[in-house]
Coordinates of C-alpha atoms in Angstrom, one line a residue:
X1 CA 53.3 82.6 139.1
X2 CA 55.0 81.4 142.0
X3 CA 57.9 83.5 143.7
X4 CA 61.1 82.5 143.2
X5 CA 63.7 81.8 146.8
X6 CA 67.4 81.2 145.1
X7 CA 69.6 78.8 147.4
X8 CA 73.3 80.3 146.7
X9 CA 76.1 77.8 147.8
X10 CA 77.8 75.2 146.3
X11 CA 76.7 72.2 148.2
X12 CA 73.4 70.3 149.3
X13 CA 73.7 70.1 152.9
X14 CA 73.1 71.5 156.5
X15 CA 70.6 74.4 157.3
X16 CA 70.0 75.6 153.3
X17 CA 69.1 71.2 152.6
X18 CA 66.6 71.6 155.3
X19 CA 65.2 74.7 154.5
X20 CA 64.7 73.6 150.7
X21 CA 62.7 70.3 151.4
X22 CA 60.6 72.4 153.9
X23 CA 59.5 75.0 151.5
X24 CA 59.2 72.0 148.5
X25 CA 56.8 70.2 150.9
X26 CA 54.9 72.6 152.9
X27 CA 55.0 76.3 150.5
X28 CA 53.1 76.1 147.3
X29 CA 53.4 79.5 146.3
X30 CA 57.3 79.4 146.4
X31 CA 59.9 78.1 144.2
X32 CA 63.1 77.0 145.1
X33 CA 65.9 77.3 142.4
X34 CA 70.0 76.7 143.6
X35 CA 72.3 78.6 142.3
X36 CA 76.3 77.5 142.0
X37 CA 79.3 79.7 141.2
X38 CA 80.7 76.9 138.6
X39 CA 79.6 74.1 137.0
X40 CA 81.7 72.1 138.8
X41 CA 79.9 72.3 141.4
X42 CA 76.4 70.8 140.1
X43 CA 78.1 67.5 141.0
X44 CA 77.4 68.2 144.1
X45 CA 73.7 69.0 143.8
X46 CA 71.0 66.3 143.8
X47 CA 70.1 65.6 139.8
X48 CA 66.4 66.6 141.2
X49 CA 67.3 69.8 142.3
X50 CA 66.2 73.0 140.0
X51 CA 69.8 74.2 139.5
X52 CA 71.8 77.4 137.8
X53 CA 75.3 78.0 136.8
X54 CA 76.1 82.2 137.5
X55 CA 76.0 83.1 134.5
X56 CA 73.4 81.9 132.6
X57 CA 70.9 84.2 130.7
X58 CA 67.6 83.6 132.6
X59 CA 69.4 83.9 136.0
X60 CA 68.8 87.5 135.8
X61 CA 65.0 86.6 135.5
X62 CA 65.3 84.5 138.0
X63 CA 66.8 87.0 140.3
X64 CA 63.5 89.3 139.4
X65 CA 61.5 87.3 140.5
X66 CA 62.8 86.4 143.7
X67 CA 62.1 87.1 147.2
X68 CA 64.5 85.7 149.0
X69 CA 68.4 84.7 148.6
X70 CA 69.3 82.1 151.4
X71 CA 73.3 80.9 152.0
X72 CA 75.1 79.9 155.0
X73 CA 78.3 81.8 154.8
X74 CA 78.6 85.6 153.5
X75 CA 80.2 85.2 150.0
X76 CA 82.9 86.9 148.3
X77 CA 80.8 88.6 145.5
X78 CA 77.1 88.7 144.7
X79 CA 75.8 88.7 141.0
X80 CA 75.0 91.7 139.6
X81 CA 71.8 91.1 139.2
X82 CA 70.7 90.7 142.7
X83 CA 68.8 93.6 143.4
X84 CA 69.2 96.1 146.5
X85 CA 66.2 95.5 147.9
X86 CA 66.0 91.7 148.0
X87 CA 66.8 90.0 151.6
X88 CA 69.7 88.0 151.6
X89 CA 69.4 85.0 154.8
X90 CA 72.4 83.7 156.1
X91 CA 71.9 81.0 158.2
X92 CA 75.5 80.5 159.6
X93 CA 76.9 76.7 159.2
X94 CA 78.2 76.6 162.9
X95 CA 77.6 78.3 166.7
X96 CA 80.4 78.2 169.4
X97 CA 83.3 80.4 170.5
X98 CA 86.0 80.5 167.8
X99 CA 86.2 84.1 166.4
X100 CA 84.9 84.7 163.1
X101 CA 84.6 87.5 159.8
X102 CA 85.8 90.7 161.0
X103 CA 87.5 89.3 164.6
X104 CA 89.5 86.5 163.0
X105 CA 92.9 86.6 163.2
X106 CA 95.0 88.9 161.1
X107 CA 97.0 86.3 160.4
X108 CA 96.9 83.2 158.0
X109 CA 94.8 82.3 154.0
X110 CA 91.6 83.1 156.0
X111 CA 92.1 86.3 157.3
X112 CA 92.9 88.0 153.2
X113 CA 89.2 86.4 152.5
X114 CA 87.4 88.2 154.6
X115 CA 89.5 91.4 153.8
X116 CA 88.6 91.1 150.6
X117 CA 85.0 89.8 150.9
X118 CA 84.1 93.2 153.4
X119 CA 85.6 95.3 150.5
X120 CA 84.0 94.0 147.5
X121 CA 80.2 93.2 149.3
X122 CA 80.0 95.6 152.6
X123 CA 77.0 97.3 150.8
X124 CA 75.1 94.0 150.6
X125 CA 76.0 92.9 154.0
X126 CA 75.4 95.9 155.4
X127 CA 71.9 96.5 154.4
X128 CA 71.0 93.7 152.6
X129 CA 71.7 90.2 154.9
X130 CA 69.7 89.4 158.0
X131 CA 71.3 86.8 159.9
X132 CA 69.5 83.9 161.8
X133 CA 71.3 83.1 165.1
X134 CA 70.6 80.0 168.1
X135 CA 70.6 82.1 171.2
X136 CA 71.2 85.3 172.8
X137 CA 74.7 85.1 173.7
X138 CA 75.1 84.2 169.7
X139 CA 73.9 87.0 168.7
X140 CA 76.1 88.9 170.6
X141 CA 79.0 87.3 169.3
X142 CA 78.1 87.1 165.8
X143 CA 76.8 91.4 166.2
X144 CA 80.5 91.7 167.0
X145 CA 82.2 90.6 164.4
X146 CA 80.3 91.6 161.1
X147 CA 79.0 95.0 159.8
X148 CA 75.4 94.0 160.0
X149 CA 72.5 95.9 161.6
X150 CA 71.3 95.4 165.0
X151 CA 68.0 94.9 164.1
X152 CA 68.9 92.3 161.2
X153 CA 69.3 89.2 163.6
X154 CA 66.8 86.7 164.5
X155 CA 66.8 84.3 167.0
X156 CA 65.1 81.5 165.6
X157 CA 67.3 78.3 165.6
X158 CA 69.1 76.3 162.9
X159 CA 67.0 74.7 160.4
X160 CA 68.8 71.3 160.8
X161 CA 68.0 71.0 164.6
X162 CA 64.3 71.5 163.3
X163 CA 62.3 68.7 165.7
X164 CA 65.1 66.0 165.2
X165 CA 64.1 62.9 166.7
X166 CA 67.6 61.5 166.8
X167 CA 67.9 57.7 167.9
X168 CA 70.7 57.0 170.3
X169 CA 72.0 53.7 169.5
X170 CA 74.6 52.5 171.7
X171 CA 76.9 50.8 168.9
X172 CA 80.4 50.8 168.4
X173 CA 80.2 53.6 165.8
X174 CA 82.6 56.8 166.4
X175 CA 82.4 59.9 164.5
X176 CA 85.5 62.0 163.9
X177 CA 85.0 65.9 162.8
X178 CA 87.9 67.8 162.8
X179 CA 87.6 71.3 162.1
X180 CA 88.9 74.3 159.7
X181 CA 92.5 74.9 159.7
X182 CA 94.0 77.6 157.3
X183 CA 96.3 75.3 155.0
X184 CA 94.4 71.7 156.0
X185 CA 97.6 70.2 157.9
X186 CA 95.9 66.6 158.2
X187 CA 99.1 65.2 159.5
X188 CA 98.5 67.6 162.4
X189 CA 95.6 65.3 163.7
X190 CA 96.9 62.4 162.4
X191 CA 100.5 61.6 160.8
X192 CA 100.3 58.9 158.2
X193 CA 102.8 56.9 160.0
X194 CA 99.6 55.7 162.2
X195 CA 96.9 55.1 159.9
X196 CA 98.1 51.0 159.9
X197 CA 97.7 51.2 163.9
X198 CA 94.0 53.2 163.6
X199 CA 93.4 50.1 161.1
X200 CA 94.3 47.5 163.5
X201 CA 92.7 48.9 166.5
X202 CA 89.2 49.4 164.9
X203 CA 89.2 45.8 163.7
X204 CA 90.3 44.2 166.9
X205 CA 87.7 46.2 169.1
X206 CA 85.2 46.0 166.1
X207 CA 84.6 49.8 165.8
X208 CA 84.1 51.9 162.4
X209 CA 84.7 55.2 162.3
X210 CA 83.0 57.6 160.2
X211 CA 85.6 60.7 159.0
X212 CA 83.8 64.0 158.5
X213 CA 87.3 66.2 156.7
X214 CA 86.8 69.9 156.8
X215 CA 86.5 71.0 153.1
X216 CA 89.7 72.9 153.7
X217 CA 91.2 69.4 153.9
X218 CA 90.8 68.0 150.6
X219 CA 93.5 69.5 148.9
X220 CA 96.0 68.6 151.5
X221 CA 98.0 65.8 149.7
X222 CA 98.5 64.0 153.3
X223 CA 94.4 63.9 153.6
X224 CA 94.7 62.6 150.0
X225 CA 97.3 59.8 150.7
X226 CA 94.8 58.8 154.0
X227 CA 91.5 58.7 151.8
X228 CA 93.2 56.0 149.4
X229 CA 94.9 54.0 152.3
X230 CA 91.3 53.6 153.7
X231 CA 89.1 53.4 150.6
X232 CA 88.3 49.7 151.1
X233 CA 88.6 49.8 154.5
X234 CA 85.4 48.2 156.3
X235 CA 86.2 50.1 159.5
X236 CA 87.0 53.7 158.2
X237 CA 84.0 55.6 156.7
X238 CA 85.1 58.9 155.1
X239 CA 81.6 61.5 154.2
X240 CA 82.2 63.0 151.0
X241 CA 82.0 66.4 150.1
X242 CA 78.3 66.3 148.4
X243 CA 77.3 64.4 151.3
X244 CA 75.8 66.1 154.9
X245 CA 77.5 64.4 158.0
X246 CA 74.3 65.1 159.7
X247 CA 72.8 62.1 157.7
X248 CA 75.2 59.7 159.5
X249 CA 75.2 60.3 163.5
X250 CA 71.8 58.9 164.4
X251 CA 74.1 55.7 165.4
X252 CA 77.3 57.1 166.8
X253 CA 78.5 55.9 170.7
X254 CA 81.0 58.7 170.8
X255 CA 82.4 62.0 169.1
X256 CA 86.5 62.6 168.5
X257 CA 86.0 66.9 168.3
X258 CA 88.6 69.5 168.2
X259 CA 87.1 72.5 167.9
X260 CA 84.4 72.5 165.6
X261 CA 80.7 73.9 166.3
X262 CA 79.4 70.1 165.5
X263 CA 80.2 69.7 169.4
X264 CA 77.5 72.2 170.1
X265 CA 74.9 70.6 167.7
X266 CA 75.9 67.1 169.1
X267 CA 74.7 68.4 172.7
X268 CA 71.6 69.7 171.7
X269 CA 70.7 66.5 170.0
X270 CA 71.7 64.2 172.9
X271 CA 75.0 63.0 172.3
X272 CA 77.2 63.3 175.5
X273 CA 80.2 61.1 175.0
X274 CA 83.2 63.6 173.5
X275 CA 87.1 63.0 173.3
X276 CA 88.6 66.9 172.8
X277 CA 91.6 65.6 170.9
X278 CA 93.7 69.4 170.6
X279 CA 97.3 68.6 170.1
X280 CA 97.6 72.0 168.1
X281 CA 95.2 73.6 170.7
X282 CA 98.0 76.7 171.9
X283 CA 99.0 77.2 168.6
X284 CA 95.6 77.5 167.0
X285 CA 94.4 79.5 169.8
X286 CA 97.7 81.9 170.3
X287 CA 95.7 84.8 168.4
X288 CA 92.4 84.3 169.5
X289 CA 92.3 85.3 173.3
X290 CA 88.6 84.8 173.9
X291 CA 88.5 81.3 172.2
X292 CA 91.6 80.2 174.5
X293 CA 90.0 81.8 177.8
X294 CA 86.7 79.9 177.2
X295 CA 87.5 76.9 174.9
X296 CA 87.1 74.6 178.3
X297 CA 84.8 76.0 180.3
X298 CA 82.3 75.9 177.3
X299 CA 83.1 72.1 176.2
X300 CA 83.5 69.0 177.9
X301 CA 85.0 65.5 176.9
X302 CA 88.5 63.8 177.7
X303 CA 91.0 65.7 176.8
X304 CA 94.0 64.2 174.4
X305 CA 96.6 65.8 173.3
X306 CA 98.9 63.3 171.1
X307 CA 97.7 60.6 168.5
X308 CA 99.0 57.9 170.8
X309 CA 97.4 58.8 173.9
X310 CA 94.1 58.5 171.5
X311 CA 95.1 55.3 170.3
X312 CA 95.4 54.4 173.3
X313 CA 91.9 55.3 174.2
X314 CA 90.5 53.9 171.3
X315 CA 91.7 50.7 171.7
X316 CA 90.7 50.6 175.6
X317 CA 87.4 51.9 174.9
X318 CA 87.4 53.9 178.4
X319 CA 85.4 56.4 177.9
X320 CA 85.3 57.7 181.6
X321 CA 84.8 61.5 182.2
X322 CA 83.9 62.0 178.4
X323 CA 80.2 63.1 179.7
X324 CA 79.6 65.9 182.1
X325 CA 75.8 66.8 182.9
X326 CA 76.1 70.0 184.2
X327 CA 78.0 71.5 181.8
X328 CA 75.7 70.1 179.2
X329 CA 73.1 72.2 180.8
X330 CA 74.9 75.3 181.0
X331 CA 75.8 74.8 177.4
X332 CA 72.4 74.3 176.2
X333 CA 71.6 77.4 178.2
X334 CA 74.2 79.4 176.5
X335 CA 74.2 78.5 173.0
X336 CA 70.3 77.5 172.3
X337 CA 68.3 79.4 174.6
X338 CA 66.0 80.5 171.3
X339 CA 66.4 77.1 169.4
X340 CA 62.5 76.6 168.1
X341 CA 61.5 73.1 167.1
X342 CA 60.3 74.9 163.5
X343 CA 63.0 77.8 162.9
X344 CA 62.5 76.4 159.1
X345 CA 59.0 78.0 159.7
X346 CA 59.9 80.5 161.4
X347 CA 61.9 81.5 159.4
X348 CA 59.9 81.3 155.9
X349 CA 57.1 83.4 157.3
X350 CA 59.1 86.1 158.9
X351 CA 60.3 86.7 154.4
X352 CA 57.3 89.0 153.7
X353 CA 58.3 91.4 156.6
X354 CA 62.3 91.9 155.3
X355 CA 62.5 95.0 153.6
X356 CA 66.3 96.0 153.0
X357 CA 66.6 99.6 153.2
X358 CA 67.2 100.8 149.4
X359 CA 71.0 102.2 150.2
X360 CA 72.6 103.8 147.3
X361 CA 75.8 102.7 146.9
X362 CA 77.9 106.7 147.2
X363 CA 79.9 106.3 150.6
X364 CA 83.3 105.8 150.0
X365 CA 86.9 105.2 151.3
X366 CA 89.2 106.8 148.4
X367 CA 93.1 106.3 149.9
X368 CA 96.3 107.7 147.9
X369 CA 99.5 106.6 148.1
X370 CA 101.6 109.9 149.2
X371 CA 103.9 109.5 146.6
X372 CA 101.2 111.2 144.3
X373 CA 99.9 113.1 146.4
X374 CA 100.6 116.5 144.5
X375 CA 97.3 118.7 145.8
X376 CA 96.3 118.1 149.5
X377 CA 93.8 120.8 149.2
X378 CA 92.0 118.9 146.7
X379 CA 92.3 116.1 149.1
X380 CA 90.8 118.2 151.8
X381 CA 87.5 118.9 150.1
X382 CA 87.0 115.4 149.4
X383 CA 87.3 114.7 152.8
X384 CA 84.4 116.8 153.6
X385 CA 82.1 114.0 151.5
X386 CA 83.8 111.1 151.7
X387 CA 86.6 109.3 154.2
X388 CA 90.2 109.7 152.8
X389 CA 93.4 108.2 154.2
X390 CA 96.9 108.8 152.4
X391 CA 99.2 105.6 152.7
X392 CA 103.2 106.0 152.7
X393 CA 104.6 103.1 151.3
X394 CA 108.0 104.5 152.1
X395 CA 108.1 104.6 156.3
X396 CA 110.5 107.7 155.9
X397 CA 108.2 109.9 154.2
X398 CA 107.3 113.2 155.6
X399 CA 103.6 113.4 157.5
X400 CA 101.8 115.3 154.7
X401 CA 99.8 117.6 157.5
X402 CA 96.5 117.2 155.8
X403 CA 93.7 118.2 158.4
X404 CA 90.7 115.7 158.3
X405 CA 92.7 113.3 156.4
X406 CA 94.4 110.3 158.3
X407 CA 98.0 109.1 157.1
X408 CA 99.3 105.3 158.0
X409 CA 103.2 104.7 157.5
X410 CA 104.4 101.4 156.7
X411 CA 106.5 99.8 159.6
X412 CA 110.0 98.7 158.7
X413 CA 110.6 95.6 157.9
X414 CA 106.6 95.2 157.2
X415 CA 105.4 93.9 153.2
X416 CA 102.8 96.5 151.3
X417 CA 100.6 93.5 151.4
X418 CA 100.4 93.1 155.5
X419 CA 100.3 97.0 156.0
X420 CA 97.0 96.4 153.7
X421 CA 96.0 94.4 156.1
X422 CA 97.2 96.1 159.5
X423 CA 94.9 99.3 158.4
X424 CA 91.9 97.1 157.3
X425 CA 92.2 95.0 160.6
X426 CA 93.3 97.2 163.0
X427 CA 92.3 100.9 161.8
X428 CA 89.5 100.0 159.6
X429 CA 88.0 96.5 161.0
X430 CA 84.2 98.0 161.3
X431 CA 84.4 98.9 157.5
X432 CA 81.5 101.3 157.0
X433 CA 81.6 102.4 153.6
X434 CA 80.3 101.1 150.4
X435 CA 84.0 100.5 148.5
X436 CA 87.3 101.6 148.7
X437 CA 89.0 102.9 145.9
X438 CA 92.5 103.7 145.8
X439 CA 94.7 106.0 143.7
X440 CA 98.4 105.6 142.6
X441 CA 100.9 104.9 140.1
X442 CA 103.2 102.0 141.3
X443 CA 102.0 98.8 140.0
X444 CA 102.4 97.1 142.8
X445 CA 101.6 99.1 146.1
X446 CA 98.7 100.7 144.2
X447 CA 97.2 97.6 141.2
X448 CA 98.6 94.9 142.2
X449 CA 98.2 94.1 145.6
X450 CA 94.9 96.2 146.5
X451 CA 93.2 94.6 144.0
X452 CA 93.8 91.4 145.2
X453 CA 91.9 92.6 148.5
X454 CA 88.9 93.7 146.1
X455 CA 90.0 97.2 146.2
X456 CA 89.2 99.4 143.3
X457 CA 92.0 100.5 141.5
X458 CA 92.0 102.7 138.4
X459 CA 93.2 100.0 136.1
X460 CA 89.9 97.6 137.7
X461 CA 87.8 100.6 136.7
X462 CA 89.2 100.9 133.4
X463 CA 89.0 97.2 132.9
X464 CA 85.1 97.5 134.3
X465 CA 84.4 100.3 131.9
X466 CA 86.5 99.0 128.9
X467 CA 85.0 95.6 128.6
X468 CA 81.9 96.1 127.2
X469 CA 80.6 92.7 125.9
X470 CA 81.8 89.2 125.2
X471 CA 83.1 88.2 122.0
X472 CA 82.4 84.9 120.4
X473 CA 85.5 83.3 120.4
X474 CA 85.9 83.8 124.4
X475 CA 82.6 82.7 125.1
X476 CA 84.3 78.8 124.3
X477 CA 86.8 80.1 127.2
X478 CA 86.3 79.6 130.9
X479 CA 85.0 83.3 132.3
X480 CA 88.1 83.8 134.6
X481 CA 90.7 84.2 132.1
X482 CA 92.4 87.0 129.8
X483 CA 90.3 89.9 130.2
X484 CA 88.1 89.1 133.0
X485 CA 89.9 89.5 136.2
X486 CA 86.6 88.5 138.1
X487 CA 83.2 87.9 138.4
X488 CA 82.1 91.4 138.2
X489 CA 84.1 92.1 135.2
X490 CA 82.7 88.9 133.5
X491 CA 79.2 90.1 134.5
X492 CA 79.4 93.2 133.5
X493 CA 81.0 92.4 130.2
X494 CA 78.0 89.4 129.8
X495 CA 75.1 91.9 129.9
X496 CA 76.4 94.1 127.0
X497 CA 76.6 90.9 124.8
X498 CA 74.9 89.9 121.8
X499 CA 71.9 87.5 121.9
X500 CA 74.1 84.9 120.3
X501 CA 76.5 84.8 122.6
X502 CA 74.9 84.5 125.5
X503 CA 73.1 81.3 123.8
X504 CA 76.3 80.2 123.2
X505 CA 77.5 80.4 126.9
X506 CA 74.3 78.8 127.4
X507 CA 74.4 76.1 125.2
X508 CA 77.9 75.3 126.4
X509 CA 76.1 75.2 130.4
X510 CA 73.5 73.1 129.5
X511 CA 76.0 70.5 127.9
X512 CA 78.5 70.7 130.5
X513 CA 75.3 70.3 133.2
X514 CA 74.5 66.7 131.2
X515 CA 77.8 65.2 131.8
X516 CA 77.1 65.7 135.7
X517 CA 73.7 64.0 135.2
X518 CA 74.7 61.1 136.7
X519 CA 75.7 63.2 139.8
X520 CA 75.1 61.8 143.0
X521 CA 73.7 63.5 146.7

């Protein structure tokens, strides 16, 4: 029986595509099975591709029988039934010097994801994940912003640079690959007011440009108004979201970056020729010092500021100072001193020797609001096992003098929800403890809003504990309504059901899978 590696993300693309076709050609004694959180997303899965929905009855087989779990971001909850002492590989979508996971800015959508995603899955991060890095001064950056072990980094490379043989063709192709930005803000980069003049330019100087939209951008309705202006377009080129840019820059003359890690992969494959087109460059650096301090020593390329100026360029085609050969070597130096030419390889045989340590799950942060705090002695001998912090919701409260015990007030004028996420970011950034859990009896301060951030609450564990199977009638429901607040819940709940049931839920899978037969890579 072969052993089963599980691919968990929701797309077909970058380092986890390259790894899959490496182990389907070259491993005979492994399987490779992907696994999606919805079934929405097996449309974005290759028809040929062993897939499962999270959920389904047999993935808890499947997860026995596996070896490995590979992904490319940490996610926001793991199924129940991975077990504690199977590896988890994350082979990070991106190098370069933007801060990320734990250092990211307190501020903005991105910032309460990663809050929540420490508190629900520290345990598996923490002893679980090893994490595959480019170079030396990676690791170092990527050690300082997540909770993983020292000793759980490797310095192998990224799967997709794997002995690329990229030919440079010298035609009038441009590729355009903006990067994350919390709420998408396409008119940002470019305002609709000037797709017409993009049009024209491209068709008089006979250029096509191939539009790689950060995921976070397809919800933006000004993205959504651009994608139909350009759909018949013979000059704009936009990659779709089941689709891997990386299949579509063997050609390219020149790359429009912002500040995306694709600049950094672009250099190590031979590209040179780079416009840094930043018009939002101090704002979407203000909070992150080391990015702004090192953003141009550690790229090069014109630099363009306004959509006119790059008009401008684009319609001139004067490209000069977009290459700079010494700082391409002290780049490649930098960020892919340990690139192999086989980290695929390298990175399937090192599998046998990952052994996550078997860490029960009994370290905890227990916080109170002081409100209900009506015994501090009882508070003080669970400090002696556990860490404990009392919150004051109300910044006039009295300091309740508990030894051992630290106490955060609320500023004035500050919401319950960003004091959560002052004492997570500021006070409690290197989370090192298994959960939180959290006591009190206002439904906001103490349900509401801390379990938003993935914090245990005593109506979550009630709602764990309560649920104890799934009935028939909400099996025809979509898991994430009514009584399941969340994956765990629904998981939980799933495991005390009856056999019919879960063939029902499976049933309703397998039929919802066949209507994305005709799905596309």
């Amino acid at each position: 029986m072969k052993n089963k590696v599980i691919f968990y993300n929701g797309t077909f693309n970058g380092n986890l595509k390259v790894i899959y076709f490496y182990i389907k050609k070259n491993c005979s004694n492994l399987e490779a099975v992907w696994l999606v959180d919805s079934v929405t997303q097996l449309r974005n899965i290759p028809i040929e591709v062993p897939c499962i929905v999270r959920g389904e009855r047999h993935m808890d087989e499947i997860f026995n029988e596996a070896v490995a779990v590979f992904e490319d971001k940490f996610h926001m909850s793991y199924p129940i039934a991975l077990n504690n002492r199977t590896p988890v590989v994350n082979i990070w979508h991106g190098v370069g010097i933007k801060e990320v996971e734990l250092n990211n800015p307190i501020d903005g959508l991105l910032s309460e994801r990663v809050m929540k995603r420490y508190i629900q899955s520290s345990s598996v991060y923490k002893n679980q994940v090893y994490f595959i890095s480019t170079s030396t001064a990676m690791t170092r950056h990527f050690e300082n912003s997540m909770i993983l072990k020292p000793n759980h980094f490797f310095e192998f490379g990224m799967p997709r640079l794997d002995k690329k043989s990229i030919q440079i063709i010298k035609k009038e192709k441009i590729l355009w690959a903006p990067t994350f930005r919390d709420q998408g803000n396409f008119e940002t980069i470019l305002p609709l007011s000037k797709i017409n003049k993009l049009l024209k330019i491209l068709e008089l100087t006979n250029q096509i440009l191939i539009f790689s939209p950060h995921p976070n951008m397809l919800r933006d309705s000004k993205y959504i108004q651009f994608e139909r202006r350009v759909k018949n377009s013979k000059y704009i080129f936009i990659v779709k979201k089941q689709e891997d840019v990386y299949d579509y820059i063997e050609n390219i003359s020149y790359t429009i970056i912002d500040y995306s890690s694709i600049f950094y992969d672009l250099v190590y494959l031979g590209f040179d020729k780079f416009i840094r087109y930043i018009p939002d460059f101090e704002r979407y650096s203000e909070s992150q010092r080391e990015f702004k301090e090192h953003y141009f020593d550690d790229t090069y390329g014109l630099v363009i500021k306004t959509i006119d100026n790059l008009l401008e360029i684009l319609s001139q085609q004067n490209l000069s100072g977009a290459v700079d050969a010494e700082k391409r070597k002290k780049i490649l130096k930098k960020y892919f001193n340990m690139q192999s030419n086989c980290a695929s390889e390298n990175i399937i045989n090192k599998i046998p020797e990952l052994q996550p340590s078997n860490h029960p799950v009994q370290s905890g942060l227990y916080s109170y609001n002081a409100k209900d705090v009506s015994d501090v002695g009882v508070l003080k001998r669970q400090a002696e096992k556990h860490k404990v912090i009392i919150l004051h919701f109300d910044s006039f409260e009295k300091n309740l003098d508990c030894s051992g015990v630290d106490e955060y007030f609320i500023k004035t004028d500050e919401s319950i929800n960003n004091f959560y996420k002052r004492i997570f970011y500021v006070e409690l950034r290197k989370y090192n403890y298994d959960f939180w859990q959290h006591e009190g009896s206002q439904q906001i301060a103490d349900e509401r809003i801390p379990r938003k951030f993935g914090i245990r609450t005593r109506q979550y564990l009630e709602d764990f504990d309560r649920i104890k199977k799934v009935s028939l009638l909400q099996a025809f429901w979509p898991k994430k309504i009514g009584a399941f607040k969340d994956d765990r819940i629904f998981e939980n709940a799933l495991a005390h059901s009856n056999k019919m049931t879960r063939l029902i839920i499976d049933w309703k899978l397998k039929l919802i899978s066949i209507l994305y037969a005709k799905r596309k890579l």
